[in-house]
Coordinates of C-alpha atoms and ligand atoms in Angstrom, one line a residue:
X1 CA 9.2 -0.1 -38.1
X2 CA 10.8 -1.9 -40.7
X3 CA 8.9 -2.6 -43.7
X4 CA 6.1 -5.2 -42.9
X5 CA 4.0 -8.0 -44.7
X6 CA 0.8 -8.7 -42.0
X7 CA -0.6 -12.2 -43.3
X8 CA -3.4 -13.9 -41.7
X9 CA -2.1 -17.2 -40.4
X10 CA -5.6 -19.1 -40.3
X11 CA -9.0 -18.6 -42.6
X12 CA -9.3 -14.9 -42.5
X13 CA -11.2 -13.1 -40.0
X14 CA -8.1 -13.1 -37.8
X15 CA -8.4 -9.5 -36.6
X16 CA -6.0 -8.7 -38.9
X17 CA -7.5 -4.6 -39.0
X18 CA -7.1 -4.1 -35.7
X19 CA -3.3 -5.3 -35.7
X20 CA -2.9 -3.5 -38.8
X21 CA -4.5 0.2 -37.5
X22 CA -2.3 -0.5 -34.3
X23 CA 0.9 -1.0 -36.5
X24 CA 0.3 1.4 -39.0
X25 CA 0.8 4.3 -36.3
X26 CA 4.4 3.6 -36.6
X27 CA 4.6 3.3 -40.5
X28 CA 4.3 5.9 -43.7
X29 CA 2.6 4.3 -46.3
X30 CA -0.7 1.3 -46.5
X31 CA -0.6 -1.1 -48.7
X32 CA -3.6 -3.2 -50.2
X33 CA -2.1 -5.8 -52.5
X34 CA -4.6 -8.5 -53.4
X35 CA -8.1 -9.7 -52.9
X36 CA -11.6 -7.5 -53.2
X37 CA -14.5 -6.2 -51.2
X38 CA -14.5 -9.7 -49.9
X39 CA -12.5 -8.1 -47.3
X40 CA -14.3 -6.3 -43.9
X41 CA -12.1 -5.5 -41.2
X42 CA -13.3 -4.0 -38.1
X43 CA -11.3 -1.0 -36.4
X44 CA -12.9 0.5 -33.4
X45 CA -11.3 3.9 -32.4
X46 CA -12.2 5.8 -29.6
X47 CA -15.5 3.8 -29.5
X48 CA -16.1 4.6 -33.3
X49 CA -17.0 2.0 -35.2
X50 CA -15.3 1.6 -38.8
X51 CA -16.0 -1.2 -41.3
X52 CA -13.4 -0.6 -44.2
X53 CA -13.2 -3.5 -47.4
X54 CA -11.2 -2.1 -49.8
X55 CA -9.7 0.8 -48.7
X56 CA -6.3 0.2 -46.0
X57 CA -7.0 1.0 -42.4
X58 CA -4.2 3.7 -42.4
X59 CA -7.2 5.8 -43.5
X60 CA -8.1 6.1 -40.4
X61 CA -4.5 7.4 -39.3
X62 CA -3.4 11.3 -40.2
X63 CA -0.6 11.3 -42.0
X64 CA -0.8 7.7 -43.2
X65 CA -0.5 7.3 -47.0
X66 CA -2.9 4.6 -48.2
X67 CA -2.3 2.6 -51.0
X68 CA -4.1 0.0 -53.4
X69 CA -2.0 -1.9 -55.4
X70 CA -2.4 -4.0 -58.8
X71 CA -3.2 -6.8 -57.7
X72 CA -6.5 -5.3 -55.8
X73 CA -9.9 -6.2 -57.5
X74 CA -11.6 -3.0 -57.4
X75 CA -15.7 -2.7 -57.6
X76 CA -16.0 0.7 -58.1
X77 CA -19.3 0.9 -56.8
X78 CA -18.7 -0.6 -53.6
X79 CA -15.4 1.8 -54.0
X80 CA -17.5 5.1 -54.0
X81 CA -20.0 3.9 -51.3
X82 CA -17.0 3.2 -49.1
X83 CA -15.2 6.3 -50.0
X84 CA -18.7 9.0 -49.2
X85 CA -19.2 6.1 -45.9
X86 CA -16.1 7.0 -44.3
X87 CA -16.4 10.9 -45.2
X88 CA -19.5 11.2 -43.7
X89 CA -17.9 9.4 -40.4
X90 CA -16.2 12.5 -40.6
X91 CA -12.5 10.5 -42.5
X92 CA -10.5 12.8 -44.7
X93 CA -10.0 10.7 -48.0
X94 CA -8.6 12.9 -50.6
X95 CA -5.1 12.4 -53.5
X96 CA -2.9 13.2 -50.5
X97 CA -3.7 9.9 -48.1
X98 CA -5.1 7.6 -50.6
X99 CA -3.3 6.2 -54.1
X100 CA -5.4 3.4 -56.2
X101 CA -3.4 1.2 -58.8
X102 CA -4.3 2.4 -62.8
X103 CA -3.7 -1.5 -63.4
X104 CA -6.5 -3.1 -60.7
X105 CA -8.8 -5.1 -62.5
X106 CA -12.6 -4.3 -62.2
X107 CA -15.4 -5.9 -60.5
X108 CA -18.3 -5.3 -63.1
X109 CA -22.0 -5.7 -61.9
X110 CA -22.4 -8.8 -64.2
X111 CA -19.0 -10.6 -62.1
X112 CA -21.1 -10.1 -59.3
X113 CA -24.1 -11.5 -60.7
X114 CA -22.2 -14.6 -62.1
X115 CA -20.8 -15.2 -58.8
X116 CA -24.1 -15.8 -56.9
X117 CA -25.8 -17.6 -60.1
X118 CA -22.8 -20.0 -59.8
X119 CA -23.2 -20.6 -56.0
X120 CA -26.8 -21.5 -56.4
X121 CA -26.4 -23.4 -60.1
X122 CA -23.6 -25.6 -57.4
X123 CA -26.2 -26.1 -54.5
X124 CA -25.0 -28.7 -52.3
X125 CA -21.1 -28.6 -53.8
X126 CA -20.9 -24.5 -53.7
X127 CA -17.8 -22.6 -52.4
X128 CA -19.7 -20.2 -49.6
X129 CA -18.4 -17.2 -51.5
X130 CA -19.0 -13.7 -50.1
X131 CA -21.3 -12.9 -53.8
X132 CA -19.0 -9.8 -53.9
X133 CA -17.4 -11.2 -57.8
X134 CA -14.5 -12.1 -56.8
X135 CA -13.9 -15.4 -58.6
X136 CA -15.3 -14.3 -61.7
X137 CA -13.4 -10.6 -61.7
X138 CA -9.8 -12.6 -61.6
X139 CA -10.9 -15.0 -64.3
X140 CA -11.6 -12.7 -66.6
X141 CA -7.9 -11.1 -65.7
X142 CA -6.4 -14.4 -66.1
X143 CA -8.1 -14.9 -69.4
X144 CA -6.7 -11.4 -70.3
X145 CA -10.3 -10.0 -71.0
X146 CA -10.8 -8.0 -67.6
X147 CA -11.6 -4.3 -67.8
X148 CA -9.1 -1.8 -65.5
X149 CA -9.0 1.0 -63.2
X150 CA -7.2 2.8 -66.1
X151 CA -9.8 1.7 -68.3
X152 CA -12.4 4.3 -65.9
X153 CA -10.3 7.3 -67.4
X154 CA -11.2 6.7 -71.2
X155 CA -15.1 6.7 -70.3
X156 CA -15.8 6.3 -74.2
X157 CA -13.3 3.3 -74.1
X158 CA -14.7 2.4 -70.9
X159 CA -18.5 1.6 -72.2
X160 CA -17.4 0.1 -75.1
X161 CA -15.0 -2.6 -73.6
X162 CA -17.8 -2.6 -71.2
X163 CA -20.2 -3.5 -73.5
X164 CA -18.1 -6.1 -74.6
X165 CA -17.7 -7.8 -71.7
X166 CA -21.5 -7.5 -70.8
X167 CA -22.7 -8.7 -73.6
X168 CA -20.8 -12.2 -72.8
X169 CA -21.6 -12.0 -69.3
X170 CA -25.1 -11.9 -70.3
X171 CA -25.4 -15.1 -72.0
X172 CA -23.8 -16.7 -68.8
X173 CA -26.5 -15.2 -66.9
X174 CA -28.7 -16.5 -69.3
X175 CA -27.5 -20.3 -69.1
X176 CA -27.8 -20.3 -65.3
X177 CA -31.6 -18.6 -65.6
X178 CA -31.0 -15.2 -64.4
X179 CA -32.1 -12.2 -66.3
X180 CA -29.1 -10.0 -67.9
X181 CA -27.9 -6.8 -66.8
X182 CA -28.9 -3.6 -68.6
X183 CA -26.3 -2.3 -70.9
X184 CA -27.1 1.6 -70.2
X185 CA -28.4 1.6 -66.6
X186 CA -24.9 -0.5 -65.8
X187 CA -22.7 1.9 -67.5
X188 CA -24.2 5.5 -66.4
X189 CA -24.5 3.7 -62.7
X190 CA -20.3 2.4 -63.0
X191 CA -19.4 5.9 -64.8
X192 CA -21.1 8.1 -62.0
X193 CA -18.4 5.9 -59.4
X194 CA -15.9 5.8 -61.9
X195 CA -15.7 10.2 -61.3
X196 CA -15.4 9.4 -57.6
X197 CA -12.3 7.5 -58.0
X198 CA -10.4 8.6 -61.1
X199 CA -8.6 11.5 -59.2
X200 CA -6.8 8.7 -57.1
X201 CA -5.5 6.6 -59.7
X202 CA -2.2 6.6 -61.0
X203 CA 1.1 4.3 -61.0
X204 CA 1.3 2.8 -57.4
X205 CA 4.7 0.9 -58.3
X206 CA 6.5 4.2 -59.1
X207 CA 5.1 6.0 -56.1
X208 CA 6.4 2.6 -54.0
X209 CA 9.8 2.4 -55.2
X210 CA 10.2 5.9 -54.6
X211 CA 8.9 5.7 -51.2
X212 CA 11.0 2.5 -50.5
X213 CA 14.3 4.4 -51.6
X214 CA 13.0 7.8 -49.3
X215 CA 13.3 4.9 -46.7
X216 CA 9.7 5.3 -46.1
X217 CA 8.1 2.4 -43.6
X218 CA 5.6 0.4 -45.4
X219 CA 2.6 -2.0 -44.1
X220 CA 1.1 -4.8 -46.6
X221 CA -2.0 -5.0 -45.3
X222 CA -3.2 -8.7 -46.1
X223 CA -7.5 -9.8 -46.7
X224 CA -8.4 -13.1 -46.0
X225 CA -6.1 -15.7 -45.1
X226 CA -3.2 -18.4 -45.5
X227 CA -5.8 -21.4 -45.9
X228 CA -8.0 -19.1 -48.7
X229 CA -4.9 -18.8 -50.5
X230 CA -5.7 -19.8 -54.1
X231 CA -2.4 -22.1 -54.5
X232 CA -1.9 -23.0 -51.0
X233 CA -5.7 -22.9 -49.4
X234 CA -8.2 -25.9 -49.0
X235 CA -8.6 -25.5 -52.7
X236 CA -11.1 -25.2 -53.8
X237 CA -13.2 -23.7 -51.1
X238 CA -10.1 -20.9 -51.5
X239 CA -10.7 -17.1 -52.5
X240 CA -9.3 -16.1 -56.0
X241 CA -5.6 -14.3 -55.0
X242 CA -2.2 -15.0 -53.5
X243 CA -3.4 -14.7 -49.5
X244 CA 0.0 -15.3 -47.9
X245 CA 3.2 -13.0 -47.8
X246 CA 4.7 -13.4 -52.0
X247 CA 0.8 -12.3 -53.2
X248 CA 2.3 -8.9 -51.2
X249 CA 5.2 -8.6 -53.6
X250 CA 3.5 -9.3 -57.1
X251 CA 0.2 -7.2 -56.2
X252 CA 2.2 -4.3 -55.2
X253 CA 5.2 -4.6 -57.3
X254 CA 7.8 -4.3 -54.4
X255 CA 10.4 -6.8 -54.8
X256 CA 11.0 -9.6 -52.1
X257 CA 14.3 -7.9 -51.1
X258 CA 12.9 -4.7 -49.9
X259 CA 10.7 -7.0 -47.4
X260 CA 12.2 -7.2 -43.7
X261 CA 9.5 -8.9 -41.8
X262 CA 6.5 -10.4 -41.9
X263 CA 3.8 -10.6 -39.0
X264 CA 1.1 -13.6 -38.8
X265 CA -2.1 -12.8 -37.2
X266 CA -4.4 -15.5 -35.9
X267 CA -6.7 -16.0 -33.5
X268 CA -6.5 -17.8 -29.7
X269 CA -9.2 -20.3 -31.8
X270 CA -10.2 -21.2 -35.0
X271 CA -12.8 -19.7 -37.3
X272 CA -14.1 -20.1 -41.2
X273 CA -17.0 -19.0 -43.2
X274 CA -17.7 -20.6 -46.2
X275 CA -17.5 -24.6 -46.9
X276 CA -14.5 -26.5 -47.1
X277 CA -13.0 -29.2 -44.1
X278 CA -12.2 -27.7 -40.6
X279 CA -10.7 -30.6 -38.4
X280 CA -10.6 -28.8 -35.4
X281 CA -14.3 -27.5 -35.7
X282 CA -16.3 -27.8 -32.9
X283 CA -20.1 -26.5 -32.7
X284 CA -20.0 -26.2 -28.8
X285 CA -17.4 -23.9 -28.8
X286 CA -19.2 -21.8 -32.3
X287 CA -22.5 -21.9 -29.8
X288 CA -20.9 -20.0 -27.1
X289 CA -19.5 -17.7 -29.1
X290 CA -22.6 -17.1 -30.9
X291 CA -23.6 -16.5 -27.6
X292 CA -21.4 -13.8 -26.5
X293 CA -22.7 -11.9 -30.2
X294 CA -18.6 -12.7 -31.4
X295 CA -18.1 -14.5 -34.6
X296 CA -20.3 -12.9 -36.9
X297 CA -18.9 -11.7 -40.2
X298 CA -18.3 -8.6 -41.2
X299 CA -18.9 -8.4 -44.9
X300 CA -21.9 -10.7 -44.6
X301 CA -23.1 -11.7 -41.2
X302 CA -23.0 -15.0 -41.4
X303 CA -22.1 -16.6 -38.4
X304 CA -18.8 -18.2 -38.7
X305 CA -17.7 -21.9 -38.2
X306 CA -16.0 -21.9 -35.0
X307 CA -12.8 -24.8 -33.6
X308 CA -9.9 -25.4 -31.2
X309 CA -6.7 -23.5 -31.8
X310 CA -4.6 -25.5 -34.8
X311 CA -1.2 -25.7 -34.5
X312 CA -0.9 -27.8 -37.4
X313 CA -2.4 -25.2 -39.9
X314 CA -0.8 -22.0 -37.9
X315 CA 2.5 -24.3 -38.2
X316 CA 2.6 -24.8 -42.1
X317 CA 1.5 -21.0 -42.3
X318 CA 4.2 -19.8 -40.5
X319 CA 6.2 -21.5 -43.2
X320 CA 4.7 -20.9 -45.9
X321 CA 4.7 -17.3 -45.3
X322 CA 8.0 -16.8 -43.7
X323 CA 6.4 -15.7 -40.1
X324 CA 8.7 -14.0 -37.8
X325 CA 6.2 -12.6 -35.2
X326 CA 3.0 -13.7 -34.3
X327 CA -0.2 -11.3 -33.2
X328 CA -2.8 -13.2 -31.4
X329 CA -6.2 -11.9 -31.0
X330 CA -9.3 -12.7 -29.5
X331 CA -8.0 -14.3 -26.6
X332 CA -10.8 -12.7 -24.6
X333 CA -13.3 -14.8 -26.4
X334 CA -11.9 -17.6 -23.8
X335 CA -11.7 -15.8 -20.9
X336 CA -14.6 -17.5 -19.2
X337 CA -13.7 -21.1 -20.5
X338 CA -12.5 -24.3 -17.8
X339 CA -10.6 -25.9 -20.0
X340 CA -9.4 -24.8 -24.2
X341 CA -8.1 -27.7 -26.2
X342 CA -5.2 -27.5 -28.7
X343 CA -4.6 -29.2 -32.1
X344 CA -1.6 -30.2 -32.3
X345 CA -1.4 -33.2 -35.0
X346 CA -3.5 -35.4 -37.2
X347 CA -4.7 -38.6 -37.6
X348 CA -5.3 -40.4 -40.7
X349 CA -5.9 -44.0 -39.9
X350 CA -3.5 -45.1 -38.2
X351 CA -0.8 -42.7 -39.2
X352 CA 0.0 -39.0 -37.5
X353 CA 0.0 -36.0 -39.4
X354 CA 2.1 -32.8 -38.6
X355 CA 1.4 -31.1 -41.7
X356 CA -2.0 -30.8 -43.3
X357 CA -2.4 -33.0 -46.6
X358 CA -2.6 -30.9 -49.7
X359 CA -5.8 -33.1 -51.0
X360 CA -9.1 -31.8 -49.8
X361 CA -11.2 -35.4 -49.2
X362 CA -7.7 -37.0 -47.3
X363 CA -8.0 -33.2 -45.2
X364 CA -11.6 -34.0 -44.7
X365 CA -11.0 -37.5 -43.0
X366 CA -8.7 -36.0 -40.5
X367 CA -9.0 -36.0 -36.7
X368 CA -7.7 -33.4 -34.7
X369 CA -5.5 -34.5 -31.8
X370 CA -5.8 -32.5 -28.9
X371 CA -3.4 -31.5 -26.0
X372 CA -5.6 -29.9 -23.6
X373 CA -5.0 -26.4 -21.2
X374 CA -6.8 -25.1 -18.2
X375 CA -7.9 -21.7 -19.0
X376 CA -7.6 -18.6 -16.9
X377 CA -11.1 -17.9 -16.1
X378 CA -10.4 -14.1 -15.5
X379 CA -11.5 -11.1 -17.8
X380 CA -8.4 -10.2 -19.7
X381 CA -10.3 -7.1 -21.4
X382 CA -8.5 -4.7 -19.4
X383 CA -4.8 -5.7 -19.6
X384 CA -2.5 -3.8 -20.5
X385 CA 1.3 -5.3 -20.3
X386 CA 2.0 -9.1 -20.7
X387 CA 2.3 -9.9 -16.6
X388 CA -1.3 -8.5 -16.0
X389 CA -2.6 -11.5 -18.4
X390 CA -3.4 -14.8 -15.9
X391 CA -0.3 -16.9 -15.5
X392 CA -2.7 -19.9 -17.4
X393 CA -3.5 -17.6 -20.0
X394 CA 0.5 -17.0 -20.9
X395 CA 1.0 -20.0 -20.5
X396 CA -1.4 -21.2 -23.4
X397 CA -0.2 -17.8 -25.5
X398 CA 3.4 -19.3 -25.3
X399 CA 2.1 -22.8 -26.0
X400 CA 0.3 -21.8 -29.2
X401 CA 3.0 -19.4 -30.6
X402 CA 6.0 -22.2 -29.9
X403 CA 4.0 -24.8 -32.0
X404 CA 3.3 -22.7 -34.6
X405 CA 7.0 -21.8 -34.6
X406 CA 7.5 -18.0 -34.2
X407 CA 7.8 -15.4 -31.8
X408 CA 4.7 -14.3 -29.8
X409 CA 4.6 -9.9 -30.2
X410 CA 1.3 -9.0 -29.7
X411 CA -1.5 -10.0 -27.7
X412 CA -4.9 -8.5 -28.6
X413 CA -7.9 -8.9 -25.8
X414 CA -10.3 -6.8 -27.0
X415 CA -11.6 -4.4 -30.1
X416 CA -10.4 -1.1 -28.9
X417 CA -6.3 0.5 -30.1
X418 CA -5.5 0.1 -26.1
X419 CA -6.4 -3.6 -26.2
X420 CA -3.4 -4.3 -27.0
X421 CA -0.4 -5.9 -25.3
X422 CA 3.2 -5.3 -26.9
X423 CA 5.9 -8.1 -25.8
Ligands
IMP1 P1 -14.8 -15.1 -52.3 O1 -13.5 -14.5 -51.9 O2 -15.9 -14.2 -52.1 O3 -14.7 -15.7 -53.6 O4 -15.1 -16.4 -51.3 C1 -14.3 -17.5 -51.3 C2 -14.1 -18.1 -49.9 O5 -13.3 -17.2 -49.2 C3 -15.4 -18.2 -49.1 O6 -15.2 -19.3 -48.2 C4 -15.4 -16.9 -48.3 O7 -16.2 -17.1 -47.2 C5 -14.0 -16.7 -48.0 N1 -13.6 -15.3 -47.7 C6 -13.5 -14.4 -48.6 N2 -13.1 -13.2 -48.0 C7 -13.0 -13.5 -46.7 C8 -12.6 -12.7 -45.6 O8 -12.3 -11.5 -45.7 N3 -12.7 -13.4 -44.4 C9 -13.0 -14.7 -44.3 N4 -13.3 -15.4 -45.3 C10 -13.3 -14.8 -46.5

């Protein structure tokens, strides 16, 4: 397999880890390039279930080398707890499958704290952030006062720049009324995860090229999604990195050039958590899925928002990211539905859209226009090539994938690896 960008194409939650544990089997080397512990994708193999957030699903591959690049926000904490989790699921993680960026900034106990304080301190107007510190970690990296991976290998350095940083953090905590963070217990608790991760730090953009001119096959594994993107999202109800395909490049440093494709996930509907405008939203639809227990998150449980497919957004993601292939998932979450609606433009006033406006209140007083399907009415769960799908049901696959402009390759109908329909 050529080397590969996967992007979500919608508001995250696509599926993305199951398309990206079914690729990696054909590729060398993981990459992580951007976003947090914000991530949680789901991989079920051979009925197991794995929930991973910052490490790359090739974990769960032998032979896969996993890698987290420097544009990753790393809690170390949540690092450690993830790293013992998947051990004890009985996972090899050791130097020889996993590789963690010396230049990742740190999430730090107090980002984390200053993340919910701010959600609550913005009540009716907050973002609907996953409280994981995300926001505040790459602040503090672009005001060039973050804390670093290879910061955790100097643990005299570390407590003092720590220190530092706490100290101001405090005060924040202080203005929005919430009690600051103890210098000592935060450092011994950080310092104690710190020793679980150190031995798999080092310079990830060496150990790329060189696996890039070994003509290694590489995977960019992408969190979140094209509409959390923090240039090209609903800003601001965005997460804090570069969500679609270039954010691959710059938090991995792997130039453009050594990128041959790149593979939109999204799913045979819409979903969102968080605030922010959703024209094709539609709470019957989010009922019934509630229903059938789908649609729940997996960092936080909240249920998710639920709509219609939206060609216009899966459209202008396709070209933002450069989209040559298309995975769709989910589409057994329709199976049992008479008739699944479409998005395929607009309105504002009297005027039809075909690209979503870049200003958040002029998105929020869209209306969806719908072109409608039949659906298939048939379990899908158990198909296995593209003809044993219902002739409806490829017929609404096509439909979605030639509005949003690229070529339909995989077809996911259900959690497990053989779920999964290769065109
Ligand atoms: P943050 O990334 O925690 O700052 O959250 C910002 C926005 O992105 C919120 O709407 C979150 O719900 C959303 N978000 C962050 N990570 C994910 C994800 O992995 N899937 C879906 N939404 C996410």
């Amino acid at each position: 397999m050529a080397n590969t960008i996967l992007v979500g194409a919608q508001w995250g939650d696509e599926g993305k880890g199951k398309i990206i544990d079914f690729l990696t089997e054909k590729v060398d080397l993981v990459v992580r390039s951007q976003g947090g512990n914000n991530a949680g994708h789901t991989v079920i193999v051979g009925g197991k279930k794995y929930v991973l957030h910052l490490i790359p699903s090739g974990i769960l591959r032998r032979g896969t080398m996993c890698v987290i690049g420097n544009g990753v926000v790393i809690d170390a904490m949540s690092l450690a707890e993830e790293i013992e989790g998947l051990r004890k699921q009985g996972i090899r993680v050791t130097k020889d499958n996993l590789l963690i960026s010396d230049c990742a900034h740190l999430t730090l106990p107090h980002h984390r704290a200053l993340d919910r304080a701010r959600e609550i301190a913005k009540g009716k107007g907050k973002i609907g952030t996953t409280g994981r510190g995300i926001g505040p970690t790459y602040s503090d990296k672009a005001s060039r006062v973050g804390l670093r991976t290879g910061d955790l290998l100097e643990p005299a350095r570390f407590s003092e720049r720590l220190k530092v940083r706490l100290t101001d953090g405090n005060v924040q905590l202080k203005m929005l009324g919430v009690a600051p963070l103890d210098f000592r217990k935060t450092t011994v608790e950080y310092l104690a995860a710190a020793k679980i991760i150190a031995p798999f730090l080092g310079n990830t953009v060496v150990y790329l090229h060189k696996a890039v001119t070994a003509k290694k096959q590489m995977l960019f594994e992408g969190a979140q999604g094209t509409f959390l993107d923090i240039d090209h999202g609903t800003y601001p109800y965005v997460t804090s990195s570069n969500t679609t395909s270039g954010g691959a490049c710059t938090g991995s440093g792997v130039a453009p050039n050594r990128i041959d494709k790149v593979v939109g996930t999204m799913k045979a509907y819409t979903t969102r958590v968080g605030e922010g405008p959703f024209p094709s939203e539609n709470e019957g639809l989010g009922e019934f899925l509630h229903g059938l227990g789908r649609e729940f998150g997996a960092t936080t449980g909240r249920a998710r928002r639920c709509g219609w497919f939206d060609a216009v957004c899966t459209h202008y993601a396709a070209i933002l990211n450069g989209i040559d292939e298309l995975a769709v998932t989910n589409v057994d979450g329709l199976d049992t539905m008479k008739t699944i609606k479409v998005c395929v433009a607009y309105k504002l006033g009297r005027k039809t859209l075909e690209y979503p406006p870049t200003d958040l209140d002029t998105l929020a007083k869209c209306e969806a226009v719908y072109e409608e399907f039949d659906g298939w009415q048939k379990d899908t769960t158990a198909a296995k090539k593209w003809n044993d799908l219902p002739a409806k049901c490829r017929k609404y696959l096509q439909a979605i994938a030639k509005l949003s402009g690229a070529k339909l390759s995989i077809v996911s109908v259900g959690p497990g690896r053989e779920q999964t329909i290769v065109l």
